[in-house]
Amino acid sequence: MKAPASGQEHLKILLRRGAIQRRVREMARQISRDFHGQRVHLIGVLKGASIFLSDLIRHMRVEVSLDFMAVSSYGKGSQSSGQVRLTKDLDTSIEGLNVILVEDILDTGLTLNYLVRVLQQRKPKTLRIAALLDKPERRIKEVKADYVGFQIPNEFVVGYGLDYAERYRNLRDVCILSLPPE
Ligand code: 5GP
C-alpha cells in the first residue's frame, strides 16, 4: 500500500518494514549476546525512538529495564542550531548500570554527543549507543554508535517513529519526505 502523504508532500520508501524488522531483530540478538547473563538498562530518546525501542526490547533475551529522556534542539524546521536542552530527565539513577541509549537517528551527532556527556557524569557501569539510522555525511560532532541499524544518505526521512511536524510517526516503512518548494 502506498503511504498517505499530505498536500504536495511526497513520500518515497527508503527502508521497507520487513527489512527494518529483520535488522532490529539482529540488533537485539547482538545486544543480548554482548550482555549475556547481565541486566541492560535502555534509555529511549523521546519521541522518535519509541517505536524502535518497543520493537527492540521484545527481541532481547536478557533482563531489561527502561527509562526515557527528551531533548529539544533550538533551530528552525529541520535545521538544528546546535544547542541541545534536556526537557525530560530520567526517573531513576543509572549508577552502576549497563546503559544503552536508544536513538532513532544519528545525524549531526549534536544530540547524542550532549546526552553521552550528561549520562557519563552519572557513573553508569557501561554506556553504549543504539541508533536505528545513521547519516554519516552530516556529522559535526564525533559520536561512536555501537549498534547501527542502517546507514542512510543525506535525506530527510519519516516513519517508524520519525516525524515531520509530529506527523508520519506511524508509518511502518522509513520514507524519504519531499516537501513542496516554499
Ligand atoms: P542530531 O543531533 O544528530 O543532528 O540529530 C538527532 C535528531 O534530529 C534526531 O533524534 C531527530 O529528531 C532529528 N533528525 C535528524 N535527521 C532527521 C530526519 O531525517 N528525519 C527526522 N524526522 N528527524 C531527523
PDB file of N, CA, C and O and ligand atoms in Angstrom, residues 103-111 135 155-158 162-163, ligand 1:
ATOM      1  N   GLU A 103      18.375   5.680  20.176  1.00  0.00           N
ATOM      2  CA  GLU A 103      18.009   6.880  19.415  1.00  0.00           C
ATOM      3  C   GLU A 103      17.492   6.469  18.029  1.00  0.00           C
ATOM      4  O   GLU A 103      17.913   5.442  17.485  1.00  0.00           O
ATOM      5  N   ASP A 104      16.604   7.265  17.472  1.00  0.00           N
ATOM      6  CA  ASP A 104      16.073   6.950  16.151  1.00  0.00           C
ATOM      7  C   ASP A 104      17.114   7.163  15.055  1.00  0.00           C
ATOM      8  O   ASP A 104      17.340   6.315  14.212  1.00  0.00           O
ATOM      9  N   ILE A 105      17.758   8.345  15.102  1.00  0.00           N
ATOM     10  CA  ILE A 105      18.677   8.665  14.006  1.00  0.00           C
ATOM     11  C   ILE A 105      19.852   9.497  14.513  1.00  0.00           C
ATOM     12  O   ILE A 105      19.683  10.370  15.364  1.00  0.00           O
ATOM     13  N   LEU A 106      21.009   9.175  14.008  1.00  0.00           N
ATOM     14  CA  LEU A 106      22.238   9.906  14.327  1.00  0.00           C
ATOM     15  C   LEU A 106      22.549  10.746  13.096  1.00  0.00           C
ATOM     16  O   LEU A 106      22.835  10.212  12.022  1.00  0.00           O
ATOM     17  N   ASP A 107      22.475  12.065  13.283  1.00  0.00           N
ATOM     18  CA  ASP A 107      22.589  12.974  12.147  1.00  0.00           C
ATOM     19  C   ASP A 107      23.856  13.821  12.328  1.00  0.00           C
ATOM     20  O   ASP A 107      24.953  13.354  12.041  1.00  0.00           O
ATOM     21  N   THR A 108      23.736  15.029  12.862  1.00  0.00           N
ATOM     22  CA  THR A 108      24.944  15.828  13.105  1.00  0.00           C
ATOM     23  C   THR A 108      25.750  15.267  14.275  1.00  0.00           C
ATOM     24  O   THR A 108      26.940  15.531  14.395  1.00  0.00           O
ATOM     25  N   GLY A 109      25.065  14.533  15.166  1.00  0.00           N
ATOM     26  CA  GLY A 109      25.734  13.983  16.349  1.00  0.00           C
ATOM     27  C   GLY A 109      25.620  14.895  17.566  1.00  0.00           C
ATOM     28  O   GLY A 109      26.035  14.526  18.665  1.00  0.00           O
ATOM     29  N   LEU A 110      25.042  16.073  17.388  1.00  0.00           N
ATOM     30  CA  LEU A 110      24.964  17.046  18.494  1.00  0.00           C
ATOM     31  C   LEU A 110      24.141  16.497  19.659  1.00  0.00           C
ATOM     32  O   LEU A 110      24.525  16.635  20.820  1.00  0.00           O
ATOM     33  N   THR A 111      23.000  15.877  19.354  1.00  0.00           N
ATOM     34  CA  THR A 111      22.113  15.382  20.415  1.00  0.00           C
ATOM     35  C   THR A 111      22.799  14.285  21.221  1.00  0.00           C
ATOM     36  O   THR A 111      22.853  14.347  22.459  1.00  0.00           O
ATOM     37  N   LYS A 135      23.239   8.917   9.484  1.00  0.00           N
ATOM     38  CA  LYS A 135      23.569   9.709   8.282  1.00  0.00           C
ATOM     39  C   LYS A 135      24.996  10.216   8.471  1.00  0.00           C
ATOM     40  O   LYS A 135      25.199  11.350   8.921  1.00  0.00           O
ATOM     41  N   GLU A 155      19.185  12.480   3.409  1.00  0.00           N
ATOM     42  CA  GLU A 155      17.808  12.807   3.006  1.00  0.00           C
ATOM     43  C   GLU A 155      16.995  12.938   4.283  1.00  0.00           C
ATOM     44  O   GLU A 155      17.321  12.301   5.289  1.00  0.00           O
ATOM     45  N   PHE A 156      15.909  13.716   4.221  1.00  0.00           N
ATOM     46  CA  PHE A 156      15.038  13.839   5.395  1.00  0.00           C
ATOM     47  C   PHE A 156      14.044  12.679   5.375  1.00  0.00           C
ATOM     48  O   PHE A 156      13.285  12.512   4.420  1.00  0.00           O
ATOM     49  N   VAL A 157      14.064  11.868   6.430  1.00  0.00           N
ATOM     50  CA  VAL A 157      13.216  10.678   6.450  1.00  0.00           C
ATOM     51  C   VAL A 157      12.158  10.749   7.554  1.00  0.00           C
ATOM     52  O   VAL A 157      12.349  11.410   8.576  1.00  0.00           O
ATOM     53  N   VAL A 158      11.064  10.051   7.311  1.00  0.00           N
ATOM     54  CA  VAL A 158       9.971   9.951   8.293  1.00  0.00           C
ATOM     55  C   VAL A 158       9.504   8.503   8.367  1.00  0.00           C
ATOM     56  O   VAL A 158       9.813   7.693   7.500  1.00  0.00           O
ATOM     57  N   LEU A 162       9.817   8.362  13.322  1.00  0.00           N
ATOM     58  CA  LEU A 162      10.337   9.680  12.914  1.00  0.00           C
ATOM     59  C   LEU A 162       9.221  10.536  12.332  1.00  0.00           C
ATOM     60  O   LEU A 162       8.402  10.046  11.536  1.00  0.00           O
ATOM     61  N   ASP A 163       9.237  11.814  12.689  1.00  0.00           N
ATOM     62  CA  ASP A 163       8.115  12.677  12.290  1.00  0.00           C
ATOM     63  C   ASP A 163       8.539  13.834  11.394  1.00  0.00           C
ATOM     64  O   ASP A 163       9.720  14.160  11.276  1.00  0.00           O
TER      65      ASP A 163
HETATM   66  P1  5GP B   1      21.488  15.246  15.569  1.00  0.00           P
HETATM   67  O1  5GP B   1      21.550  15.924  16.884  1.00  0.00           O
HETATM   68  O2  5GP B   1      22.334  14.010  15.441  1.00  0.00           O
HETATM   69  O3  5GP B   1      21.704  16.197  14.422  1.00  0.00           O
HETATM   70  O4  5GP B   1      20.004  14.827  15.292  1.00  0.00           O
HETATM   71  C1  5GP B   1      19.284  13.971  16.014  1.00  0.00           C
HETATM   72  C2  5GP B   1      17.819  14.299  15.929  1.00  0.00           C
HETATM   73  O5  5GP B   1      17.486  15.102  14.770  1.00  0.00           O
HETATM   74  C3  5GP B   1      17.036  13.032  15.770  1.00  0.00           C
HETATM   75  O6  5GP B   1      16.733  12.468  17.017  1.00  0.00           O
HETATM   76  C4  5GP B   1      15.809  13.512  15.039  1.00  0.00           C
HETATM   77  O7  5GP B   1      14.885  14.015  15.978  1.00  0.00           O
HETATM   78  C5  5GP B   1      16.287  14.663  14.193  1.00  0.00           C
HETATM   79  N1  5GP B   1      16.547  14.232  12.801  1.00  0.00           N
HETATM   80  C6  5GP B   1      17.729  14.179  12.185  1.00  0.00           C
HETATM   81  N2  5GP B   1      17.597  13.743  10.915  1.00  0.00           N
HETATM   82  C7  5GP B   1      16.280  13.504  10.737  1.00  0.00           C
HETATM   83  C8  5GP B   1      15.494  13.007   9.639  1.00  0.00           C
HETATM   84  O8  5GP B   1      15.967  12.691   8.540  1.00  0.00           O
HETATM   85  N3  5GP B   1      14.164  12.902   9.857  1.00  0.00           N
HETATM   86  C9  5GP B   1      13.566  13.235  11.038  1.00  0.00           C
HETATM   87  N4  5GP B   1      12.246  13.078  11.118  1.00  0.00           N
HETATM   88  N5  5GP B   1      14.267  13.696  12.092  1.00  0.00           N
HETATM   89  C10 5GP B   1      15.609  13.815  11.946  1.00  0.00           C
END
